[in-house]
């Protein structure tokens, strides 16, 4: 006899309760109630609104956050919860599993109908000529199916037909089905014929991504669509469905400051001090002084067996070849020397420490090459080469980080604009390429992200791109490398922390992608492939014209 599985014992329940309380203790002091609640519901897979509300209230009460616990009883919060769960229900309705289930039902129904038609056709072969009921039904269906597309010249002489009852039911069923189960073909922009990558994002839901984004009551997807209509120039990121939320961007200036402040937020980086326990102590000893000579002496006295000390030593030696002869990094070093010798020294070693491979100098961006040759028949057409990045971080065949750089001293302003435009589009291509690669085996994880950096002078801007109703480009850090002996320590310490956190974010993204997920069958992979095909590829931009002097 097979015994029924026992319900969860008290130890398992207590462990779950403790996990909830721990989440509240860590996050309640840092978040408002709605942000805290949304994270709580997501983390603990809340399906029932009433059960989720009771669990949140009990956890807040148990951890001493009485004021927040009282606020959960207010009508305003309950209304907000209702909206959140309705939105989540809508997203689940558009999810891949639901779409596949509806498609399978269609296939099964279609199989039954075809089987009945096959039997009827066999009966018709035995019936006298001209008495085929199957042919009559077939003609009737064909007439109804194409009737709307015909121009009938003598309609007054025709007798109207009554559609078959099964056809009526089937038509009503198709009209009632959600958009996700119908043909997912983007339409053209009514104003200028330009395809809008954000207009029909249901195929992104099939790929496991969120297609709605509300910030403080503002529908960000709708806001971006309205903004995009007026910003379709060849050098506009909005043309490709990229919402640029970085500092001083055009889209950022169009948003309400309060909404923009929330929209720009990025999840905090993993705790690097927990991963590297000696980091804080070594930094306190090494950066007791800001001058390069004192910092260099302190670093050399540390044990090189410690990865943090070895990392700091590599930076010291990179500057030694300049500071041995000058008090500042010379102005006549070229772009490659400045980026590889200094900026990339800060960035590459943390990647290696987190077991992330990297390359630098003229690295082919594979996703751009894929996009440029996507619609080519390579039997007859020449393969087009993609763009090149100054550096990349890679895991397997996926380029997770793309880096662009300019001169450390006196670069041209247009170089930064060109690099930022090129990088954002390449990040979009990389995101699509990664989704395509992952979809060969499983559904991509929700919130899939790629990273990029732009170095200009001594500053490096670090960005992330994901998808939530649109491609969202956000800046989450900015670090400055030291160029003089006298303020070397303070700038080096801040840059080291930033680069370690960047590597930790990349490592977290890799782990998230490698978490076990259900393998897909051939049909499911076909659904994903169709969804990827519906993503509008990044547009081509005109070549910049230049005049000879």
Coordinates of C-alpha atoms in Angstrom, one line a residue:
X1 CA 0.0 0.0 0.0
X2 CA 1.3 3.5 -0.9
X3 CA 1.1 5.9 2.0
X4 CA 0.0 9.4 1.5
X5 CA 2.8 12.0 2.0
X6 CA 2.6 13.6 5.4
X7 CA 1.9 17.3 5.7
X8 CA 4.8 19.6 6.4
X9 CA 6.0 19.1 10.0
X10 CA 6.3 21.9 12.5
X11 CA 10.1 22.3 11.9
X12 CA 9.6 23.1 8.2
X13 CA 6.8 25.6 9.0
X14 CA 8.9 27.3 11.6
X15 CA 11.8 27.5 9.2
X16 CA 9.5 29.1 6.6
X17 CA 8.2 31.6 9.2
X18 CA 11.8 32.4 10.2
X19 CA 12.7 33.1 6.6
X20 CA 9.8 35.5 6.3
X21 CA 10.8 37.3 9.5
X22 CA 14.4 37.5 8.4
X23 CA 13.3 39.1 5.1
X24 CA 11.3 41.7 7.0
X25 CA 14.2 42.5 9.4
X26 CA 16.6 43.0 6.5
X27 CA 14.4 45.1 4.2
X28 CA 11.8 46.9 6.2
X29 CA 14.1 49.7 7.3
X30 CA 15.2 50.3 3.7
X31 CA 11.9 50.2 1.8
X32 CA 8.4 51.7 1.8
X33 CA 5.5 49.3 2.5
X34 CA 4.5 48.7 -1.1
X35 CA 8.0 47.9 -2.3
X36 CA 8.5 45.7 0.8
X37 CA 5.2 43.9 0.2
X38 CA 5.9 43.3 -3.5
X39 CA 9.3 41.8 -2.8
X40 CA 7.7 39.7 0.0
X41 CA 5.0 38.3 -2.3
X42 CA 7.5 37.5 -5.0
X43 CA 10.1 35.8 -2.8
X44 CA 7.6 33.6 -1.0
X45 CA 5.4 32.7 -4.1
X46 CA 2.2 34.2 -2.8
X47 CA -0.8 32.9 -4.8
X48 CA -3.7 33.8 -2.6
X49 CA -4.3 37.5 -1.8
X50 CA -5.8 36.9 1.7
X51 CA -3.1 34.4 2.7
X52 CA -0.4 36.7 1.4
X53 CA -1.9 39.6 3.4
X54 CA -2.1 37.6 6.6
X55 CA 1.5 36.3 6.2
X56 CA 2.8 39.8 5.7
X57 CA 0.9 41.2 8.6
X58 CA 2.0 38.4 10.9
X59 CA 5.7 38.8 9.9
X60 CA 5.6 42.5 10.4
X61 CA 4.0 42.1 13.8
X62 CA 6.4 39.4 14.9
X63 CA 9.5 41.5 14.0
X64 CA 8.3 44.6 15.8
X65 CA 7.3 46.8 12.9
X66 CA 3.9 47.6 14.4
X67 CA 3.3 50.8 12.4
X68 CA 3.7 49.0 9.1
X69 CA 1.5 46.1 10.4
X70 CA -1.2 48.6 11.1
X71 CA -0.9 50.2 7.6
X72 CA -1.5 46.8 6.0
X73 CA -5.1 46.9 7.5
X74 CA -5.9 50.2 5.8
X75 CA -8.2 50.3 2.8
X76 CA -5.7 52.0 0.6
X77 CA -3.2 49.2 1.0
X78 CA -5.8 46.5 0.5
X79 CA -6.9 48.2 -2.8
X80 CA -3.2 48.3 -3.9
X81 CA -2.9 44.6 -3.1
X82 CA -6.0 43.8 -5.2
X83 CA -4.5 45.7 -8.2
X84 CA -1.1 43.9 -7.8
X85 CA -2.7 40.4 -7.7
X86 CA -5.0 41.2 -10.6
X87 CA -1.9 42.4 -12.6
X88 CA 0.0 39.2 -11.6
X89 CA -3.0 37.1 -12.7
X90 CA -3.0 38.9 -16.0
X91 CA 0.7 38.2 -16.5
X92 CA 0.3 34.5 -15.7
X93 CA -2.6 34.3 -18.2
X94 CA -0.1 35.5 -20.8
X95 CA 2.7 33.2 -19.6
X96 CA 4.3 30.6 -21.8
X97 CA 2.7 27.7 -19.9
X98 CA -0.8 29.1 -20.6
X99 CA 0.0 29.8 -24.3
X100 CA 1.3 26.2 -24.7
X101 CA -1.7 24.8 -23.0
X102 CA -4.1 26.7 -25.3
X103 CA -2.1 25.6 -28.4
X104 CA -2.2 22.0 -27.3
X105 CA -6.0 22.2 -26.8
X106 CA -6.3 23.6 -30.3
X107 CA -4.1 20.8 -31.8
X108 CA -6.2 18.2 -30.0
X109 CA -9.5 19.7 -31.1
X110 CA -8.1 20.0 -34.6
X111 CA -7.1 16.3 -34.6
X112 CA -10.7 15.3 -33.6
X113 CA -12.2 17.4 -36.3
X114 CA -9.8 16.1 -38.9
X115 CA -10.5 12.5 -37.8
X116 CA -14.3 13.1 -38.3
X117 CA -13.7 14.7 -41.7
X118 CA -11.6 11.7 -42.7
X119 CA -14.4 9.3 -41.7
X120 CA -16.9 11.4 -43.6
X121 CA -14.7 11.5 -46.7
X122 CA -14.7 7.7 -46.6
X123 CA -18.5 7.6 -46.5
X124 CA -18.6 10.0 -49.4
X125 CA -16.6 7.7 -51.6
X126 CA -19.3 5.1 -51.1
X127 CA -22.2 7.5 -51.6
X128 CA -23.8 8.3 -55.0
X129 CA -22.3 11.0 -57.0
X130 CA -23.5 14.5 -56.1
X131 CA -24.8 13.5 -52.6
X132 CA -21.6 14.3 -50.6
X133 CA -22.6 16.1 -47.4
X134 CA -18.9 16.6 -46.6
X135 CA -18.4 18.6 -49.8
X136 CA -21.4 20.7 -48.9
X137 CA -20.1 21.6 -45.5
X138 CA -16.7 22.3 -46.9
X139 CA -18.1 24.7 -49.5
X140 CA -20.2 26.4 -46.8
X141 CA -17.1 26.9 -44.6
X142 CA -15.0 28.1 -47.4
X143 CA -17.7 30.6 -48.4
X144 CA -17.9 31.9 -44.8
X145 CA -14.1 32.1 -44.3
X146 CA -13.5 34.2 -47.4
X147 CA -16.7 36.1 -47.6
X148 CA -15.3 39.2 -45.9
X149 CA -12.6 39.5 -48.5
X150 CA -14.7 39.2 -51.6
X151 CA -16.7 41.7 -53.6
X152 CA -20.0 40.2 -54.5
X153 CA -21.5 41.7 -57.6
X154 CA -25.0 40.2 -57.5
X155 CA -25.6 40.0 -53.7
X156 CA -29.3 40.6 -54.2
X157 CA -29.8 37.4 -56.2
X158 CA -28.0 35.3 -53.6
X159 CA -29.8 33.5 -50.8
X160 CA -28.1 34.2 -47.4
X161 CA -26.7 31.1 -45.8
X162 CA -26.9 30.1 -42.1
X163 CA -23.5 29.3 -40.7
X164 CA -23.0 25.8 -39.3
X165 CA -23.6 25.8 -35.4
X166 CA -20.1 24.4 -34.8
X167 CA -18.6 27.3 -36.9
X168 CA -20.5 29.9 -34.8
X169 CA -19.2 28.3 -31.5
X170 CA -15.6 28.1 -32.9
X171 CA -15.8 31.8 -34.0
X172 CA -17.1 33.0 -30.6
X173 CA -14.3 31.0 -28.8
X174 CA -11.6 32.5 -31.0
X175 CA -12.9 36.0 -30.4
X176 CA -12.9 35.5 -26.7
X177 CA -9.4 34.1 -26.5
X178 CA -6.6 36.4 -25.2
X179 CA -4.3 38.1 -27.5
X180 CA -1.4 35.8 -26.4
X181 CA -3.1 32.8 -28.1
X182 CA -3.7 34.6 -31.4
X183 CA -1.2 35.6 -34.1
X184 CA 1.5 37.7 -32.5
X185 CA 2.4 39.9 -35.4
X186 CA 3.5 43.5 -34.7
X187 CA 1.7 46.1 -36.7
X188 CA 3.2 49.2 -38.3
X189 CA 3.3 52.6 -36.7
X190 CA 0.4 54.6 -38.1
X191 CA 2.3 57.8 -38.4
X192 CA 5.4 56.9 -40.3
X193 CA 5.4 53.1 -41.1
X194 CA 8.1 52.5 -38.5
X195 CA 7.7 49.2 -36.6
X196 CA 7.1 49.8 -32.9
X197 CA 9.1 47.2 -30.9
X198 CA 7.0 48.1 -27.8
X199 CA 3.4 48.0 -29.2
X200 CA 2.7 44.3 -29.0
X201 CA 5.0 42.8 -26.4
X202 CA 3.1 39.6 -25.7
X203 CA 5.8 37.5 -27.3
X204 CA 8.2 38.7 -24.5
X205 CA 5.8 37.2 -22.0
X206 CA 6.1 33.9 -23.8
X207 CA 9.8 34.3 -23.3
X208 CA 9.4 34.6 -19.5
X209 CA 9.7 38.4 -19.3
X210 CA 7.4 40.9 -17.6
X211 CA 5.5 43.1 -20.1
X212 CA 4.0 45.7 -17.7
X213 CA 5.8 48.3 -15.6
X214 CA 4.0 50.6 -13.2
X215 CA 5.9 53.2 -11.1
X216 CA 4.0 55.0 -8.4
X217 CA 0.8 54.7 -10.4
X218 CA 2.3 55.6 -13.7
X219 CA 2.1 53.2 -16.6
X220 CA 5.8 53.5 -17.8
X221 CA 5.1 51.4 -21.0
X222 CA 2.4 53.8 -22.1
X223 CA 4.6 56.8 -21.2
X224 CA 7.5 55.5 -23.3
X225 CA 5.2 54.7 -26.3
X226 CA 4.0 58.3 -26.3
X227 CA 7.6 59.6 -26.0
X228 CA 8.8 57.3 -28.8
X229 CA 6.3 58.8 -31.3
X230 CA 8.2 62.1 -31.2
X231 CA 11.7 60.6 -31.1
X232 CA 12.2 58.4 -34.2
X233 CA 15.3 60.0 -35.6
X234 CA 18.0 57.6 -36.9
X235 CA 20.2 58.2 -33.9
X236 CA 17.4 57.9 -31.2
X237 CA 17.5 54.8 -28.9
X238 CA 13.7 55.1 -28.5
X239 CA 13.4 54.0 -32.2
X240 CA 14.6 50.5 -31.1
X241 CA 12.4 50.4 -28.0
X242 CA 15.2 51.3 -25.7
X243 CA 14.1 53.5 -22.7
X244 CA 17.3 55.4 -21.8
X245 CA 17.0 56.2 -18.0
X246 CA 20.6 57.2 -17.6
X247 CA 21.6 60.7 -16.4
X248 CA 20.6 63.6 -18.7
X249 CA 18.9 61.4 -21.3
X250 CA 16.0 62.8 -23.3
X251 CA 13.5 60.3 -21.9
X252 CA 14.6 61.0 -18.3
X253 CA 13.9 64.7 -18.8
X254 CA 10.4 63.9 -20.1
X255 CA 9.5 62.1 -16.9
X256 CA 8.2 63.4 -13.6
X257 CA 11.2 63.7 -11.2
X258 CA 9.5 61.6 -8.5
X259 CA 8.7 58.8 -11.0
X260 CA 12.2 59.0 -12.5
X261 CA 13.8 58.6 -9.1
X262 CA 12.0 55.3 -8.6
X263 CA 12.3 54.1 -12.2
X264 CA 16.1 54.4 -12.1
X265 CA 16.5 52.1 -9.1
X266 CA 18.5 48.9 -9.5
X267 CA 18.7 46.0 -7.1
X268 CA 21.5 46.3 -4.7
X269 CA 24.8 44.5 -5.5
X270 CA 25.7 41.2 -3.7
X271 CA 27.6 41.6 -0.4
X272 CA 31.3 41.7 -1.5
X273 CA 32.5 41.9 2.1
X274 CA 30.8 38.6 2.8
X275 CA 32.5 37.0 -0.2
X276 CA 35.9 38.6 0.6
X277 CA 36.2 38.7 4.4
X278 CA 39.6 40.3 4.4
X279 CA 38.6 43.2 2.1
X280 CA 37.6 45.8 4.7
X281 CA 40.7 45.1 7.0
X282 CA 43.1 45.3 4.1
X283 CA 41.5 48.5 2.7
X284 CA 41.7 50.1 6.1
X285 CA 45.4 49.3 6.4
X286 CA 46.4 50.1 2.8
X287 CA 44.4 53.4 2.4
X288 CA 45.4 55.0 5.6
X289 CA 47.1 57.6 3.4
X290 CA 46.0 59.0 0.0
X291 CA 49.5 59.5 -1.5
X292 CA 50.6 56.8 -4.0
X293 CA 54.0 56.2 -2.4
X294 CA 52.4 55.4 1.0
X295 CA 49.7 53.3 -0.5
X296 CA 52.3 51.3 -2.6
X297 CA 54.4 50.7 0.5
X298 CA 51.4 49.4 2.5
X299 CA 50.2 47.1 -0.4
X300 CA 53.7 45.5 -0.7
X301 CA 53.7 44.7 3.0
X302 CA 50.5 42.6 2.6
X303 CA 50.5 38.8 1.9
X304 CA 50.2 38.1 -1.8
X305 CA 48.4 34.9 -1.0
X306 CA 45.3 37.0 -0.3
X307 CA 43.4 37.6 -3.6
X308 CA 42.5 41.2 -2.5
X309 CA 46.1 42.1 -1.7
X310 CA 47.2 40.6 -5.0
X311 CA 44.5 42.6 -6.8
X312 CA 45.7 45.9 -5.2
X313 CA 49.3 45.0 -6.0
X314 CA 48.5 44.7 -9.7
X315 CA 47.0 48.2 -9.7
X316 CA 50.0 49.6 -7.9
X317 CA 52.4 48.1 -10.5
X318 CA 50.2 49.4 -13.4
X319 CA 50.8 52.9 -12.2
X320 CA 54.4 52.4 -11.2
X321 CA 55.7 52.7 -14.8
X322 CA 54.3 56.2 -14.9
X323 CA 54.8 57.4 -11.3
X324 CA 58.4 56.3 -11.3
X325 CA 59.0 59.3 -13.6
X326 CA 56.0 61.6 -13.1
X327 CA 53.6 62.8 -10.4
X328 CA 50.7 62.4 -12.9
X329 CA 49.8 60.1 -15.7
X330 CA 51.3 61.7 -18.9
X331 CA 48.9 63.3 -21.3
X332 CA 50.4 61.8 -24.4
X333 CA 49.4 58.1 -23.8
X334 CA 47.0 56.8 -26.4
X335 CA 43.5 55.3 -25.9
X336 CA 44.6 51.7 -25.8
X337 CA 47.4 52.3 -23.4
X338 CA 45.2 54.2 -21.1
X339 CA 42.3 51.8 -21.1
X340 CA 44.2 48.5 -21.0
X341 CA 47.0 49.7 -18.7
X342 CA 44.9 51.5 -16.2
X343 CA 41.0 51.3 -16.4
X344 CA 40.8 47.6 -17.5
X345 CA 43.3 46.7 -14.7
X346 CA 40.7 47.8 -12.2
X347 CA 37.9 45.9 -14.0
X348 CA 39.5 42.7 -15.3
X349 CA 41.0 41.2 -12.1
X350 CA 37.7 41.2 -10.1
X351 CA 36.1 39.3 -13.1
X352 CA 38.9 36.7 -12.8
X353 CA 38.4 36.5 -9.1
X354 CA 34.7 35.6 -9.7
X355 CA 35.8 33.1 -12.4
X356 CA 34.5 35.2 -15.3
X357 CA 36.6 35.1 -18.4
X358 CA 37.4 38.4 -20.2
X359 CA 39.1 39.7 -23.3
X360 CA 40.2 43.1 -24.4
X361 CA 41.1 45.2 -27.5
X362 CA 39.0 44.8 -30.7
X363 CA 36.8 42.0 -29.6
X364 CA 34.0 41.1 -32.1
X365 CA 30.6 41.6 -30.7
X366 CA 29.0 38.4 -31.8
X367 CA 25.4 39.5 -31.2
X368 CA 25.8 42.4 -33.6
X369 CA 27.2 40.1 -36.3
X370 CA 24.2 37.8 -35.8
X371 CA 21.8 40.6 -36.2
X372 CA 23.5 42.0 -39.4
X373 CA 23.4 38.5 -41.0
X374 CA 20.0 37.5 -39.7
X375 CA 18.1 37.9 -42.9
X376 CA 20.9 37.1 -45.4
X377 CA 21.1 34.1 -47.6
X378 CA 24.8 33.3 -47.0
X379 CA 24.8 31.0 -50.0
X380 CA 24.5 34.1 -52.3
X381 CA 25.3 37.1 -50.1
X382 CA 28.5 38.1 -48.4
X383 CA 28.6 37.7 -44.7
X384 CA 28.8 41.0 -42.9
X385 CA 31.2 41.6 -40.0
X386 CA 29.9 42.9 -36.7
X387 CA 31.2 45.8 -34.6
X388 CA 34.1 45.5 -32.2
X389 CA 34.3 46.3 -28.4
X390 CA 37.3 47.4 -26.5
X391 CA 36.7 44.7 -23.9
X392 CA 34.2 42.0 -23.0
X393 CA 33.4 39.6 -20.2
X394 CA 32.2 36.2 -21.3
X395 CA 30.7 33.0 -20.0
X396 CA 30.5 30.2 -22.6
X397 CA 29.3 31.8 -25.8
X398 CA 27.5 34.7 -24.1
X399 CA 29.1 38.1 -23.8
X400 CA 27.8 39.5 -20.5
X401 CA 29.7 42.7 -20.4
X402 CA 30.6 45.1 -23.3
X403 CA 33.1 47.9 -22.7
X404 CA 33.9 51.0 -24.7
X405 CA 36.7 53.5 -24.0
X406 CA 38.1 56.8 -25.0
X407 CA 41.3 58.8 -24.3
X408 CA 42.1 59.4 -20.7
X409 CA 43.2 63.0 -21.5
X410 CA 41.5 65.4 -23.9
X411 CA 39.1 63.0 -25.8
X412 CA 36.6 64.4 -28.3
X413 CA 33.1 64.9 -26.9
X414 CA 31.5 63.2 -29.8
X415 CA 33.5 60.0 -29.0
X416 CA 31.4 59.6 -25.8
X417 CA 28.1 60.1 -27.6
X418 CA 29.2 57.6 -30.3
X419 CA 30.3 55.0 -27.7
X420 CA 27.1 55.3 -25.7
X421 CA 24.9 55.0 -28.7
X422 CA 26.9 52.0 -30.1
X423 CA 27.0 50.3 -26.7
X424 CA 23.2 50.6 -26.0
X425 CA 22.3 49.0 -29.3
X426 CA 24.9 46.3 -28.9
X427 CA 23.5 45.5 -25.4
X428 CA 20.1 45.1 -27.0
X429 CA 21.5 42.8 -29.6
X430 CA 23.3 40.8 -26.9
X431 CA 20.1 40.5 -24.8
X432 CA 18.2 39.0 -27.8
X433 CA 21.2 36.7 -28.6
X434 CA 21.3 35.4 -25.0
X435 CA 17.5 34.8 -25.0
X436 CA 17.8 32.9 -28.3
X437 CA 20.7 30.8 -26.9
X438 CA 18.9 30.0 -23.6
X439 CA 15.6 29.2 -25.4
X440 CA 17.2 26.2 -27.1
X441 CA 16.9 24.4 -23.8
X442 CA 14.5 26.2 -21.4
X443 CA 12.5 29.3 -20.8
X444 CA 14.8 32.3 -20.1
X445 CA 14.8 33.6 -16.5
X446 CA 12.7 36.6 -15.8
X447 CA 14.6 39.8 -15.6
X448 CA 17.5 38.6 -17.8
X449 CA 20.1 41.4 -18.0
X450 CA 23.3 42.4 -19.8
X451 CA 25.9 44.9 -18.7
X452 CA 28.0 47.6 -20.4
X453 CA 30.5 50.3 -19.5
X454 CA 31.7 53.5 -21.2
X455 CA 35.0 55.0 -20.2
X456 CA 35.6 58.7 -21.0
X457 CA 38.6 60.6 -19.5
X458 CA 39.1 59.2 -16.0
X459 CA 35.5 58.2 -15.5
X460 CA 33.7 55.0 -16.2
X461 CA 29.9 54.8 -16.4
X462 CA 28.5 51.3 -15.7
X463 CA 25.1 50.3 -17.0
X464 CA 22.6 47.4 -17.1
X465 CA 19.9 46.6 -19.7
X466 CA 16.8 44.3 -19.1
X467 CA 13.3 44.1 -20.4
X468 CA 10.1 45.1 -18.7
X469 CA 7.6 46.2 -21.3
X470 CA 10.5 47.9 -23.1
X471 CA 14.3 47.6 -23.1
X472 CA 15.4 49.5 -20.0
X473 CA 18.9 51.1 -19.9
X474 CA 19.9 52.1 -16.4
X475 CA 23.2 53.4 -15.0
X476 CA 24.0 52.0 -11.6
X477 CA 27.5 53.1 -10.9
X478 CA 30.3 55.6 -11.9
X479 CA 33.9 55.3 -10.8
X480 CA 36.9 57.4 -11.3
X481 CA 40.4 56.1 -11.7
X482 CA 43.3 58.1 -10.1
X483 CA 45.7 60.0 -12.4
X484 CA 47.8 61.8 -9.8
X485 CA 49.9 60.7 -6.9
X486 CA 48.4 63.1 -4.3
X487 CA 44.8 61.8 -4.4
X488 CA 45.6 58.3 -5.4
X489 CA 44.3 56.4 -2.4
X490 CA 40.8 57.8 -2.1
X491 CA 40.0 57.3 -5.8
X492 CA 41.7 53.8 -5.9
X493 CA 39.6 52.6 -3.0
X494 CA 36.3 53.7 -4.5
X495 CA 37.2 52.3 -7.9
X496 CA 38.2 48.9 -6.4
X497 CA 34.8 48.6 -4.5
X498 CA 32.9 49.5 -7.7
X499 CA 34.7 47.0 -9.8
X500 CA 34.3 44.2 -7.2
X501 CA 30.5 45.0 -7.0
X502 CA 30.3 44.9 -10.9
X503 CA 31.9 41.5 -11.0
X504 CA 29.6 40.3 -8.2
X505 CA 26.6 41.4 -10.2
X506 CA 27.8 39.5 -13.2
X507 CA 28.5 36.4 -11.1
X508 CA 24.9 36.7 -9.7
X509 CA 23.5 37.0 -13.2
X510 CA 25.4 33.9 -14.3
X511 CA 24.2 31.9 -11.3
X512 CA 20.6 32.9 -12.0
X513 CA 20.9 31.7 -15.6
X514 CA 22.3 28.4 -14.5
X515 CA 19.7 27.5 -12.0
X516 CA 17.8 24.3 -12.9
X517 CA 14.8 24.9 -15.0
X518 CA 12.4 22.4 -16.6
X519 CA 13.6 21.2 -20.0
X520 CA 11.4 21.9 -22.9
X521 CA 10.1 19.6 -25.6
X522 CA 10.3 20.3 -29.3
X523 CA 6.9 22.0 -29.5
X524 CA 7.7 24.3 -26.5
X525 CA 11.0 25.2 -28.1
X526 CA 9.1 26.0 -31.3
X527 CA 6.8 28.4 -29.4
X528 CA 9.9 30.2 -28.0
X529 CA 11.6 30.3 -31.4
X530 CA 8.4 31.9 -32.9
X531 CA 8.4 34.5 -30.1
X532 CA 12.0 35.4 -30.6
X533 CA 11.4 35.8 -34.3
X534 CA 8.7 38.4 -33.5
X535 CA 11.3 40.6 -31.7
X536 CA 12.1 43.5 -34.0
X537 CA 15.8 43.4 -34.7
X538 CA 17.9 46.5 -34.0
X539 CA 17.6 49.0 -36.8
X540 CA 20.5 50.0 -39.1
X541 CA 21.8 53.6 -38.7
X542 CA 23.1 55.8 -41.5
X543 CA 26.9 56.2 -41.8
X544 CA 28.1 59.5 -40.4
X545 CA 29.2 61.8 -43.2
X546 CA 32.6 63.4 -42.9
X547 CA 34.2 66.1 -45.1
X548 CA 37.8 66.1 -46.1
X549 CA 39.6 69.3 -45.2

